[in-house]
Short mmCIF file of C-alpha atoms in Angstrom, two decimals:
data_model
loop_
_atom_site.label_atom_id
_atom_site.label_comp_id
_atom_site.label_asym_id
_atom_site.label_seq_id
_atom_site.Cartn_x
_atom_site.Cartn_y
_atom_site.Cartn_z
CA UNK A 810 -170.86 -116.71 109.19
CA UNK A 811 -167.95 -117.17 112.04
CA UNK A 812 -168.69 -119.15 114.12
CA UNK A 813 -167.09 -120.19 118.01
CA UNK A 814 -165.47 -123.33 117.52
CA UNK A 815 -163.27 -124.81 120.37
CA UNK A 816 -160.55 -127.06 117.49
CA UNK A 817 -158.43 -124.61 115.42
CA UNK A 818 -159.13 -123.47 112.05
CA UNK A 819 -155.24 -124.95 111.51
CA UNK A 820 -155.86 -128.66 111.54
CA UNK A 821 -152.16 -128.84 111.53
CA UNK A 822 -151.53 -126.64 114.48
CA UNK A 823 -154.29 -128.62 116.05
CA UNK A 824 -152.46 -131.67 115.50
CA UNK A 825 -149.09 -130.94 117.19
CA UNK A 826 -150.75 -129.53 120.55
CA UNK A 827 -152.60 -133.17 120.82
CA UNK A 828 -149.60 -134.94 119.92
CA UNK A 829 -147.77 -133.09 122.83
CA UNK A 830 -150.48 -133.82 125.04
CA UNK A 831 -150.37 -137.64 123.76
CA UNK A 832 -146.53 -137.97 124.22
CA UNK A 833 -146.86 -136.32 127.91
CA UNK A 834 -149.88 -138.87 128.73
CA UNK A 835 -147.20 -141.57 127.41
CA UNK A 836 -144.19 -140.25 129.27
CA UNK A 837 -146.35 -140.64 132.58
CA UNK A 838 -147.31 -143.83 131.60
CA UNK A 839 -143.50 -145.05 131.66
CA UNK A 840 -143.18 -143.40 134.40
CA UNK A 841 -145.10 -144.90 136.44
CA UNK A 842 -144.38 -148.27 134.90
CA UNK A 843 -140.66 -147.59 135.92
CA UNK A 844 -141.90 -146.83 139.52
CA UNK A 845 -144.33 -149.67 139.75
CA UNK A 846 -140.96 -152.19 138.63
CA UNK A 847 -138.57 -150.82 140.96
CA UNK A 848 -141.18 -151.52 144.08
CA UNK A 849 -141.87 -154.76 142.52
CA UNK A 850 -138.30 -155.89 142.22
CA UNK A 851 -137.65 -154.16 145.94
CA UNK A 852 -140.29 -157.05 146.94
CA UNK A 853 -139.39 -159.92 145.12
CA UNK A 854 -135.52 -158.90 145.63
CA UNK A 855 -134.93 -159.16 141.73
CA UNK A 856 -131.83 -157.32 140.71
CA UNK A 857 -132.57 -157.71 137.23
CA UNK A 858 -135.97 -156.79 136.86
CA UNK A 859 -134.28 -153.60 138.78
CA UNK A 860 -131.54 -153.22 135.70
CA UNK A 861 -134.07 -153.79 133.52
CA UNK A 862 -135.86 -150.16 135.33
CA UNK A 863 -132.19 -148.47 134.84
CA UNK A 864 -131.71 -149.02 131.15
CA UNK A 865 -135.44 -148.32 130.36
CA UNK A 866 -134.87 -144.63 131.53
CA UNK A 867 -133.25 -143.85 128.06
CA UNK A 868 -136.59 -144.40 126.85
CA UNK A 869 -137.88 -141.55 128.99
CA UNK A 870 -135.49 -139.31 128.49
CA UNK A 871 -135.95 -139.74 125.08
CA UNK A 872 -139.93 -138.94 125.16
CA UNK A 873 -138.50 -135.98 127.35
CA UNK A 874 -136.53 -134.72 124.43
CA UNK A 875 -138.78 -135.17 121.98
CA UNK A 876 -142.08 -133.17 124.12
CA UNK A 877 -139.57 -130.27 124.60
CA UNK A 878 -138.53 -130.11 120.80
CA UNK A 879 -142.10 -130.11 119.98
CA UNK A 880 -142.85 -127.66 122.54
CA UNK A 881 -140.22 -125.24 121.44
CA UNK A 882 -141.45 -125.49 117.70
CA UNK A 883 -144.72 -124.59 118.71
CA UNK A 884 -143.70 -121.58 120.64
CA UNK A 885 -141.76 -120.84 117.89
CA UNK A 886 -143.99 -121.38 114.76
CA UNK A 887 -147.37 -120.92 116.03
CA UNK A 888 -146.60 -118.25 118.65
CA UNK A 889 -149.35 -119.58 120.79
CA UNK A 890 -151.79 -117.23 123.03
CA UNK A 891 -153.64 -117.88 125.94
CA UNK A 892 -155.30 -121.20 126.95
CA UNK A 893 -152.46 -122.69 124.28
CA UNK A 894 -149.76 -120.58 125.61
CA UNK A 895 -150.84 -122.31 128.93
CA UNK A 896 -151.00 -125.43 127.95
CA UNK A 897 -147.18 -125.39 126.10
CA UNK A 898 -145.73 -123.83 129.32
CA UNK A 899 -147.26 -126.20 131.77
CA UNK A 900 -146.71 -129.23 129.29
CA UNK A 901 -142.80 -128.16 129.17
CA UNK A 902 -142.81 -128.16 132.64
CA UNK A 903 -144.95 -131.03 133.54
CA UNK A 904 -142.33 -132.81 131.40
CA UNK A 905 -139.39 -131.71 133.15
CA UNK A 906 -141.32 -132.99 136.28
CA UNK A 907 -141.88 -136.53 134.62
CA UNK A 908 -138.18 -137.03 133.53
CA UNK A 909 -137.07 -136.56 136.98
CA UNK A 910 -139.35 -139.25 138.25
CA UNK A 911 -137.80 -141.23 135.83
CA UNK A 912 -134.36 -140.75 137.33
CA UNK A 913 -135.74 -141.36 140.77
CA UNK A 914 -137.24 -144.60 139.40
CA UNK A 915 -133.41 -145.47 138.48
CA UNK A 916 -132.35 -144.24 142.09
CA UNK A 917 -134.81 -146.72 143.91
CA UNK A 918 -133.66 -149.99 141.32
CA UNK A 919 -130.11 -149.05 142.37
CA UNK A 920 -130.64 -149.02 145.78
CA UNK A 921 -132.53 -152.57 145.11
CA UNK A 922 -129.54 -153.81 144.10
CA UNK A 923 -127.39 -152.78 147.06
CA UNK A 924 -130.28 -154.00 149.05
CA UNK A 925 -130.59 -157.13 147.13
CA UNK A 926 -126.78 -157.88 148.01
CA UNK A 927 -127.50 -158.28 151.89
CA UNK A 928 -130.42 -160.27 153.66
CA UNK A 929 -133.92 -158.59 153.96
CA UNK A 930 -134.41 -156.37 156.84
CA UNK A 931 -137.88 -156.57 157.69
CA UNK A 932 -140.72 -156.88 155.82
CA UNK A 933 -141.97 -153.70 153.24
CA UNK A 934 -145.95 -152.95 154.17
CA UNK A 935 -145.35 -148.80 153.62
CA UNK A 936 -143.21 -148.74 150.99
CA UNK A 937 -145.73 -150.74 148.83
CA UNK A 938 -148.39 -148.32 150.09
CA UNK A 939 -146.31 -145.16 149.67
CA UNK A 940 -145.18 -146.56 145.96
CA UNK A 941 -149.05 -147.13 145.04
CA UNK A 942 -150.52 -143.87 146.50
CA UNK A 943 -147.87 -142.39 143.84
CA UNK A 944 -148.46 -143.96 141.06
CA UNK A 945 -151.96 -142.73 141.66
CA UNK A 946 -150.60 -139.39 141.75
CA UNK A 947 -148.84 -139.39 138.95
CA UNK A 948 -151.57 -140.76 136.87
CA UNK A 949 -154.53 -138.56 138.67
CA UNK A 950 -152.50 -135.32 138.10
CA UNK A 951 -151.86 -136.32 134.22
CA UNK A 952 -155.67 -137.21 133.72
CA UNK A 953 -156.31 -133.76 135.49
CA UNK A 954 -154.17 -132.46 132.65
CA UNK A 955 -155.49 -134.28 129.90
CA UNK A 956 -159.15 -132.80 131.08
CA UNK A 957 -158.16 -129.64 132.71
CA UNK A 958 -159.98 -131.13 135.71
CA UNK A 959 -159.21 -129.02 138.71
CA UNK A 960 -161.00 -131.33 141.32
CA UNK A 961 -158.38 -133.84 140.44
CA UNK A 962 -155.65 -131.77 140.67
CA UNK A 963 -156.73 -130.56 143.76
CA UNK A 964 -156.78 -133.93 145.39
CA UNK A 965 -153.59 -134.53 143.90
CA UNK A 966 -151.88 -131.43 146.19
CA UNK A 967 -154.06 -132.85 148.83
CA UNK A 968 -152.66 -136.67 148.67
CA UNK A 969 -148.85 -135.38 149.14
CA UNK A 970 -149.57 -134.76 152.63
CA UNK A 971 -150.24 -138.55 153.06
CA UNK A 972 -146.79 -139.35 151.49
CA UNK A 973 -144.77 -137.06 153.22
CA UNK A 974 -146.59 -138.65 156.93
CA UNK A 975 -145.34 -141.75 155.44
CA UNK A 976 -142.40 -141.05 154.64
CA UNK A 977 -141.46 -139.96 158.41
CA UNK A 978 -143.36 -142.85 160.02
CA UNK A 979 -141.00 -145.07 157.61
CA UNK A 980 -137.87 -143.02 159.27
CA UNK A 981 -139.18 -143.43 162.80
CA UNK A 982 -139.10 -147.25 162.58
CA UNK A 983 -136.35 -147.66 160.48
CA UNK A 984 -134.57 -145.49 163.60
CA UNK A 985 -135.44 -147.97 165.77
CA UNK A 986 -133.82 -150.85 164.13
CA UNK A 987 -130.52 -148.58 164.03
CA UNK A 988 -130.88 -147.89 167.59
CA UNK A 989 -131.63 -151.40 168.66
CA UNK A 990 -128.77 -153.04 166.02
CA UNK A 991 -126.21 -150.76 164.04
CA UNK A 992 -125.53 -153.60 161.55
CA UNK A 993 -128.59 -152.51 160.32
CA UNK A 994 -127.71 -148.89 159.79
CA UNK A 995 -126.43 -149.57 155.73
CA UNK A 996 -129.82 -151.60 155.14
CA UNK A 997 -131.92 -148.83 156.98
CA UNK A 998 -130.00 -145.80 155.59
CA UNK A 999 -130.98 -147.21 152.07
CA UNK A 1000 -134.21 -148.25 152.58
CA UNK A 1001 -135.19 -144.60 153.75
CA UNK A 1002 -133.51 -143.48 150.84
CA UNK A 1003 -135.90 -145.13 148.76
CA UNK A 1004 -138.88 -143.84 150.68
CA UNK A 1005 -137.45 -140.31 150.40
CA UNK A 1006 -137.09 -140.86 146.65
CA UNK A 1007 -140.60 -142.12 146.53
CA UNK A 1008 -141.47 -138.85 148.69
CA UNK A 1009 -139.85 -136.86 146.41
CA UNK A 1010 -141.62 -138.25 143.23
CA UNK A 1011 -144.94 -137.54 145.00
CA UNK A 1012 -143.76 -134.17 144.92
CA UNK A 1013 -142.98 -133.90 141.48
CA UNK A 1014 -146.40 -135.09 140.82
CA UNK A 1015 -147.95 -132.74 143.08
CA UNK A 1016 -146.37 -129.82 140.91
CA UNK A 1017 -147.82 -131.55 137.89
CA UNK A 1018 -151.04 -130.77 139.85
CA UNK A 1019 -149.79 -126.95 140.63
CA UNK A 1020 -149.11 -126.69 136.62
CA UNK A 1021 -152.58 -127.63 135.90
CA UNK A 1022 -154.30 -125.08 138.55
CA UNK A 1023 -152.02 -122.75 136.61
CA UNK A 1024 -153.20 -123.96 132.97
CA UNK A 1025 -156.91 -123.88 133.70
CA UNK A 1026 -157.05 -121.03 135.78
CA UNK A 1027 -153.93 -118.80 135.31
CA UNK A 1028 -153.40 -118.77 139.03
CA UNK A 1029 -149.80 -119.76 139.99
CA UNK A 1030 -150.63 -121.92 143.11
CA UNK A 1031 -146.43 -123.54 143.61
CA UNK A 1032 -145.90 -121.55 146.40
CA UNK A 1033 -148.80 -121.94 148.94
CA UNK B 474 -153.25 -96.29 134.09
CA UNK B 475 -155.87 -94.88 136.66
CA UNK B 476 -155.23 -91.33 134.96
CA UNK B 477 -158.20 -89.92 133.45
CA UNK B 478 -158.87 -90.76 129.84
CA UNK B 479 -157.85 -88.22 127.02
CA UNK B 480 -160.60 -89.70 124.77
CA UNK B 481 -163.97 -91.90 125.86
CA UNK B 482 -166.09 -93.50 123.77
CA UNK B 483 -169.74 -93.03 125.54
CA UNK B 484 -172.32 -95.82 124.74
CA UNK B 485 -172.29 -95.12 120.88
CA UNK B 486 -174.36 -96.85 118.49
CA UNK B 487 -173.11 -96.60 114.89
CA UNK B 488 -175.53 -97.02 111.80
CA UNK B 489 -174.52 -97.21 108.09
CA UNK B 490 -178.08 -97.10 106.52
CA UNK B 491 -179.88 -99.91 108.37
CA UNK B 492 -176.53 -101.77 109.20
CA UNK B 493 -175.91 -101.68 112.91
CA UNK B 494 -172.35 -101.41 112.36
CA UNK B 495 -171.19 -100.14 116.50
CA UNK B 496 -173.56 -101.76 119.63
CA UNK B 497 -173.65 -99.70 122.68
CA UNK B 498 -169.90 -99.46 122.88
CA UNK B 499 -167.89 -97.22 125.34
CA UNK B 500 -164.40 -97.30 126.38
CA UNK B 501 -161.89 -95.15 127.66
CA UNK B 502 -158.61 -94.16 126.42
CA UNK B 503 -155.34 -93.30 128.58
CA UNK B 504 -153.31 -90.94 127.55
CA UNK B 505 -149.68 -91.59 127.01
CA UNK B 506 -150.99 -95.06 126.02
CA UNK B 507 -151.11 -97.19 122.89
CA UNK B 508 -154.42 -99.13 122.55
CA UNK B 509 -155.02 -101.77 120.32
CA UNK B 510 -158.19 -102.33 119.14
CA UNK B 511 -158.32 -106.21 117.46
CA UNK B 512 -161.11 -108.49 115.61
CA UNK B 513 -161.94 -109.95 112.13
CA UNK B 514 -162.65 -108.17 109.41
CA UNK B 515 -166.51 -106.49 109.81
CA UNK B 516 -166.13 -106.55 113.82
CA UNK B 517 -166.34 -102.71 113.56
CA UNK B 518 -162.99 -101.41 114.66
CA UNK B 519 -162.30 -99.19 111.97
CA UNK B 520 -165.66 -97.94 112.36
CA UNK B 521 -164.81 -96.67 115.70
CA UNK B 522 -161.10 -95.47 114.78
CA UNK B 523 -162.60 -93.37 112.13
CA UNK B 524 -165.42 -92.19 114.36
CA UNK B 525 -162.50 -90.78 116.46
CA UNK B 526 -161.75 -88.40 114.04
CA UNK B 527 -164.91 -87.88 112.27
CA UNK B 528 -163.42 -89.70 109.21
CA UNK B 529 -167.13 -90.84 108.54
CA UNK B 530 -168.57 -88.13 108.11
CA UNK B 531 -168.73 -87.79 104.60
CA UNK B 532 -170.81 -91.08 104.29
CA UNK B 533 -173.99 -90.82 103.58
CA UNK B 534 -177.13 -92.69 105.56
CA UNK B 535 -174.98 -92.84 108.76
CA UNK B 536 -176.38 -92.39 112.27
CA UNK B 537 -174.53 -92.09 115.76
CA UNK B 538 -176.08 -92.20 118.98
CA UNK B 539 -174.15 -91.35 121.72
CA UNK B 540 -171.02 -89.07 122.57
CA UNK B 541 -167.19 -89.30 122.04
CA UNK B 542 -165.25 -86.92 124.89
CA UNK B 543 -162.33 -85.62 124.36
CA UNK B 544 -161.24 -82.66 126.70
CA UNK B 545 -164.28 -83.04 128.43
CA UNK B 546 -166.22 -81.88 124.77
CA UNK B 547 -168.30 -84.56 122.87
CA UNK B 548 -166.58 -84.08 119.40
CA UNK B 549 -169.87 -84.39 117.67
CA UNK B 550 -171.59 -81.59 119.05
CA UNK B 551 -172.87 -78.79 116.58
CA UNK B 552 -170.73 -76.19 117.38
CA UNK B 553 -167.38 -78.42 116.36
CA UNK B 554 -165.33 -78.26 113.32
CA UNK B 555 -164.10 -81.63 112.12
CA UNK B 556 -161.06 -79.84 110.82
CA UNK B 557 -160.24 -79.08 114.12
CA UNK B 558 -160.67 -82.31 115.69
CA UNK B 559 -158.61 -84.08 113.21
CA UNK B 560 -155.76 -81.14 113.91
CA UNK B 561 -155.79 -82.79 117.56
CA UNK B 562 -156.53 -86.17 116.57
CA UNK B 563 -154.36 -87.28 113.43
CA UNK B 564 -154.74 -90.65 111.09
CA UNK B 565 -152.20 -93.08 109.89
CA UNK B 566 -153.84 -95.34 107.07
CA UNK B 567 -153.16 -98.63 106.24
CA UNK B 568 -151.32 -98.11 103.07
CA UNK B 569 -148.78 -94.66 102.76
CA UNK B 570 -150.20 -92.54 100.92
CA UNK B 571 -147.87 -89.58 101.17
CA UNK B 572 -148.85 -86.40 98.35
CA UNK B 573 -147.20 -86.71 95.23
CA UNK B 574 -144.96 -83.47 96.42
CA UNK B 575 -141.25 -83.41 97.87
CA UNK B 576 -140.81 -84.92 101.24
CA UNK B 577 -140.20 -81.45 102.41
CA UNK B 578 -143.80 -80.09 101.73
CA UNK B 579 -145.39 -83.39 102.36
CA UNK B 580 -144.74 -82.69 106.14
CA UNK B 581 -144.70 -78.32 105.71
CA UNK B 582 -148.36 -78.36 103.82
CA UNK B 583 -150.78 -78.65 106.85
CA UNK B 584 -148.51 -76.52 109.03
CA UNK B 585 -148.76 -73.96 106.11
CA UNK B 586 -152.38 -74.42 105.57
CA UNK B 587 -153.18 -73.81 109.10
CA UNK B 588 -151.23 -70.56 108.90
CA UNK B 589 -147.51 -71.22 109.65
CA UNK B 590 -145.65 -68.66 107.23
CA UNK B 591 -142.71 -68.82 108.62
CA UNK B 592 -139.69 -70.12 106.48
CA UNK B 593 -137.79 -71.32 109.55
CA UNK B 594 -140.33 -72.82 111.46
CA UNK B 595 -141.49 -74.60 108.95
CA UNK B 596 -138.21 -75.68 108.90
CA UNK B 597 -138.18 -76.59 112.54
CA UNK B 598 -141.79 -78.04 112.35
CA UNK B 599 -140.14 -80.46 109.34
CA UNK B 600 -136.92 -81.51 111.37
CA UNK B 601 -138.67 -81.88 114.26
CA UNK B 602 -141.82 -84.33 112.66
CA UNK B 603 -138.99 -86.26 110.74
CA UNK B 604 -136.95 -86.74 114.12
CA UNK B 605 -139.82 -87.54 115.66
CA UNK B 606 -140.80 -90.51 113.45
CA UNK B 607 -137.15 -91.54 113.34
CA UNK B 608 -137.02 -90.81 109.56
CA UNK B 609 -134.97 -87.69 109.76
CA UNK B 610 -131.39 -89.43 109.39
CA UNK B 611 -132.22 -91.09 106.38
CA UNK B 612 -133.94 -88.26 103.99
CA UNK B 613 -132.21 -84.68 105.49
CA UNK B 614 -130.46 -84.55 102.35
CA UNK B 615 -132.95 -85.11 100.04
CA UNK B 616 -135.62 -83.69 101.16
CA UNK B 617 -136.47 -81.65 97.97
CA UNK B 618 -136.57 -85.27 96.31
CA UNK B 619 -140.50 -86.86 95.55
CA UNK B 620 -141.86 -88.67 98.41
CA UNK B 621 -142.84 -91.22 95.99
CA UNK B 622 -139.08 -91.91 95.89
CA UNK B 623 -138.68 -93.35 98.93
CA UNK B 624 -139.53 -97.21 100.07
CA UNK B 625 -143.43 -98.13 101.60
CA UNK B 626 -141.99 -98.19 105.19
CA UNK B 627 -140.05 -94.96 105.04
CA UNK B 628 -143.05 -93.82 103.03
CA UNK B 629 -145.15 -95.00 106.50
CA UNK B 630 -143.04 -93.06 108.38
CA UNK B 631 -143.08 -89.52 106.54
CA UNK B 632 -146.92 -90.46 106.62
CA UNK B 633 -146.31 -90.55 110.57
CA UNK B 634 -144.40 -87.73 110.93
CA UNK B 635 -146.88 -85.79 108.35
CA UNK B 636 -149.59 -86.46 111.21
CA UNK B 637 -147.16 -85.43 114.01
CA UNK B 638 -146.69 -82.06 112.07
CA UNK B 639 -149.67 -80.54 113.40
CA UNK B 640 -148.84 -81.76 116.97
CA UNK B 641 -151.89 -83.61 117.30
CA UNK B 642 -152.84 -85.48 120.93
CA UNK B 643 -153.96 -88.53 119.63
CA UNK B 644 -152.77 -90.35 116.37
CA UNK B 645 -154.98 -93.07 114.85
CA UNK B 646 -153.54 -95.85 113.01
CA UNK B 647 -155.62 -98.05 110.74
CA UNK B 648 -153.30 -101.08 109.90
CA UNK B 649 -150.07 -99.33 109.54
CA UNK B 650 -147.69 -101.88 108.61
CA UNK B 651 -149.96 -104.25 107.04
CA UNK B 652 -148.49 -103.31 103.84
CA UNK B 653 -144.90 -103.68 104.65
CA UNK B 654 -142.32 -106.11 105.17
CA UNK B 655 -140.70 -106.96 108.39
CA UNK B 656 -138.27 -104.64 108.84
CA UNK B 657 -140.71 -101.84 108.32
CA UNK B 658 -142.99 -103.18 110.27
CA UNK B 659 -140.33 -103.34 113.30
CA UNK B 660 -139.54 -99.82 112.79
CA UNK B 661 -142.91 -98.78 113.14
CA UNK B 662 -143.37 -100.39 115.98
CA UNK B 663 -140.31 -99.23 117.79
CA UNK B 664 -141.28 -95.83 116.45
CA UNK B 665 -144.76 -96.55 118.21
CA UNK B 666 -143.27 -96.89 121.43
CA UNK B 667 -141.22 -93.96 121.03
CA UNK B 668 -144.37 -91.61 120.36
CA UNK B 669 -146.52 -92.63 123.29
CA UNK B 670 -143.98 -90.76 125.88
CA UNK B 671 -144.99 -87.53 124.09
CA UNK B 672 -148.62 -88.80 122.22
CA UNK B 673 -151.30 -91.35 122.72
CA UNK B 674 -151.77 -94.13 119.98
CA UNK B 675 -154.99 -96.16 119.42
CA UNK B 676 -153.96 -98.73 116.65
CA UNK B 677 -156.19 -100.76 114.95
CA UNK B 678 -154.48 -104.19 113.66
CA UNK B 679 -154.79 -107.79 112.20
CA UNK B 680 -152.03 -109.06 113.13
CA UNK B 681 -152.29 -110.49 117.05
CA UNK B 682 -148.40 -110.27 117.39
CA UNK B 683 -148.21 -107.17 117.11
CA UNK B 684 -151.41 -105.71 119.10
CA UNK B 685 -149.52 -107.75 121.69
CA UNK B 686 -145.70 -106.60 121.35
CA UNK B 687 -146.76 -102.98 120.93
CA UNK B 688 -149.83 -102.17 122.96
CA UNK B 689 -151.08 -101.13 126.81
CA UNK B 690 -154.36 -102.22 126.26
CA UNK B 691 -156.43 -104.20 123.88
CA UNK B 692 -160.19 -104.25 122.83
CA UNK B 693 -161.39 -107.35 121.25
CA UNK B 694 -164.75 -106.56 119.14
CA UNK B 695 -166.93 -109.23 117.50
CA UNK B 696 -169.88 -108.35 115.40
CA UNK B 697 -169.96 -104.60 116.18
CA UNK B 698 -169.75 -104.81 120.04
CA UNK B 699 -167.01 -104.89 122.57
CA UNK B 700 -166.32 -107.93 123.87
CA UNK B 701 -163.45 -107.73 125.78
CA UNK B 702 -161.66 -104.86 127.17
CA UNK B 703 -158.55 -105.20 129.11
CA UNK B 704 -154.82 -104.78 129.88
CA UNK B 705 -153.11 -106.57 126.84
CA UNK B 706 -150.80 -108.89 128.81
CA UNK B 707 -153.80 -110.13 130.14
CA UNK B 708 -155.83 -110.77 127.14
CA UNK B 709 -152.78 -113.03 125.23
CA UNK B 710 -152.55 -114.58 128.44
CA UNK B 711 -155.93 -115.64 130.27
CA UNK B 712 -158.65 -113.56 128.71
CA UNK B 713 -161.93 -113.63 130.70
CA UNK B 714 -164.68 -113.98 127.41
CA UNK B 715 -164.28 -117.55 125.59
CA UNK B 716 -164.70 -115.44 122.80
CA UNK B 717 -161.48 -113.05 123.01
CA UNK B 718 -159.78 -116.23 123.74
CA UNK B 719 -160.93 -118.44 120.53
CA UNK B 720 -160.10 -115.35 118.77
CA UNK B 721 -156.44 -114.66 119.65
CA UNK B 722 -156.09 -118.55 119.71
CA UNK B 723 -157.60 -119.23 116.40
CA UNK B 724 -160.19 -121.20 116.90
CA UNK B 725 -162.54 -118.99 114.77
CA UNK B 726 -163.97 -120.50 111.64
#
């Protein structure tokens, strides 16, 4: 008698889809490791530490090439319909999206080490906060993945608004240090720098969120 | 698609013997369309290609309930002749089975039957049928050879343009390219595409690729009733029944 089952009758097909889904769940992970460095070595002024956030990128652009190669042998093997067809699109693209936070993780530890160079500027309370409510992102918009939770992803497009009032209210004050001083203007110009590439991570994340509206529901939501 | 159907199906129930084989199913065809009707083996879409033509009729113990329309006429109604149905509606079946005659009179014998005398247009009705089904280039010199002689997919093909020789409306196809290799099976298909500007095509198949490269619209059916009935781009993509969508994923077991 057939039956309605929700795994594959291909245990091998099966297989590859949750390894795809494992190695995106890892990707985030280093991800957000690499963002949660480059804040902490922006704090405790560590160039190294911030090196140490450069070089790891290799490892997720090599988790990048490796989701995409399994992707594209799935399309191309298994031909996958519907809810899988979904979930290989958004996965390629939610992968693209991690691999460029990676690279912005790399932006922020170079500016660290320009930053690092000259004495602090003033103390970081929103950059701490921004880097955290990211991370959160990041990690809320990959379980929303993992359990095609659309509540999560939801809050997820929600929570960029935050980010993106931060990341002005971290330009207005950085302005008025320029204003008051211009020797601060290099320090400022790169400390808003890494708050835009914080802002811009958050937005990555938030289109992980879009992807997953899209995989669960088939509605395209990137636009709105 | 919001023309109005060529053929609908009208809440027909479908017995063999005791067997409940169709349940309450109705569903409307477009014309100018290909329709693909998908689901494993026993789901009953056969049983409802073949009810399109009144290919079961020579069963015994069957019992229908309900209508099929086609030019506003239910096709099972006393007064109709089968033979005249199938002259409008025309079968493709799964494997070739073209007559054991040349090519020529494979396509000329139900023109001829049906009263065509004529030596030319028979001739026309040949060229025309073999054109039609894209065959014509490759057997207009032999066609005085054995139809046996040719390969399964050109085979398919005169079997195609056999059906198209009595300029039917509709044309039924039962699996027609499950027995051939890929090549064949992409000719068909092209071919497919090329007959629904002048004919409509319901297609039965197993083979999910190709219910979604060639079709308009596809009907999922599971244990004699429709489940799902919808535009096929939307069916390989987000079907609306968990069912349809287990099916076409493979998660069926």
């Amino acid at each position: 008698m057939t039956t309605f089952a929700t795994k594959h009758t291909n245990v091998q097909y099966e297989r590859e889809l949750s390894e795809v889904k494992e190695n995106i769940v890892y990707a985030g992970m280093l991800t957000e490791k690499a963002i949660e460095k480059c804040i902490k070595a922006l704090l405790e002024r560590n160039s190294s530490l911030a090196n140490e956030v450069i070089k790891e990128d290799a490892n997720i652009d090599a988790i990048d090439m490796k989701i995409e190669e399994q992707c594209i042998n799935i399309l191309a093997l298994r031909q996958p319909t519907a809810r899988d067809l979904r979930f290989i699109t958004t996965a390629i693209k939610i992968n693209g999206h991690l691999e460029r936070i990676g690279d912005m993780a790399s932006n922020i530890a170079r500016k660290v080490i320009i930053l690092n160079e000259e004495p602090q500027l003033k103390p970081y309370i929103d950059i701490p906060r921004m880097a955290q409510a990211t991370r959160k992102m990041i990690r809320d918009g990959l379980d929303a993945f993992m359990n095609g939770d659309m509540e999560l992803a939801r809050e997820v497009r929600e929570a960029d608004e935050i980010i993106d009032s931060l990341n002005e209210q971290i330009f207005r004050e950085l302005l008025t240090f320029m204003i008051q001083d211009p020797r601060t203007i290099h320090r400022a110009i790169i400390i808003s720098q890494v708050s835009k590439n914080l802002e811009r991570i958050a937005d990555h994340a938030k289109s992980v969120a879009d992807m997953v509206i899209y995989m669960v529901t088939g509605q395209n939501v990137r636009h709105e | 698609m919001n023309e109005q159907p060529i053929i609908s199906v009208r809440n027909v129930n479908f017995y063999y013997d005791s067997f409940h084989a169709l349940k309450d199913i109705s569903l409307d065809f477009a014309p100018n369309s290909v329709t693909a009707l998908i689901g494993p083996s026993g789901c009953g879409k056969s049983t409802l290609l073949r009810l399109l033509n009144r290919m079961n009729d020579l069963i015994d113990k069957i019992r229908l309930e309900g209508e099929i329309i086609f030019e506003g006429k239910n096709i099972y109604d006393p007064g109709v002749d089968p033979v005249e149905v199938r002259k409008r509606i025309g079968m493709v079946f799964q494997k070739p089975n073209p007559f054991p005659k040349t090519i020529y009179k494979n396509i000329s014998y139900a023109p001829k039957l049906s009263g065509v005398n004529n030596s030319d247009e028979l001739d026309a009705v040949v060229e025309q049928s073999l054109r039609q089904a894209v065959l014509w280039d490759e057997v207009k010199d032999i066609l005085n050879r054995s139809a046996m002689t040719l390969s399964g997919g050109q085979q398919q093909r005169l079997c195609i343009a056999r059906a198209l020789a009595m300029k039917p409306d509709i044309i039924l196809m039962d699996e027609p390219t499950s027995a051939l290799d890929p090549i064949s099976t992409a000719k068909i298909e092209e071919l497919i595409d090329e007959l629904k500007k002048d004919y409509t095509i319901i297609i039965v198949t197993h083979n999910m690729q190709q219910a979604a490269r060639v079709s308009d619209k596809t009907g999922f059916f599971y244990l004699g009733s429709l489940i799902e009935y919808d535009v096929t781009k939307k069916i390989f993509t987000m079907p609306q029944v968990k069912q349809t969508e287990d099916y076409i994923t493979g998660r069926f077991g």
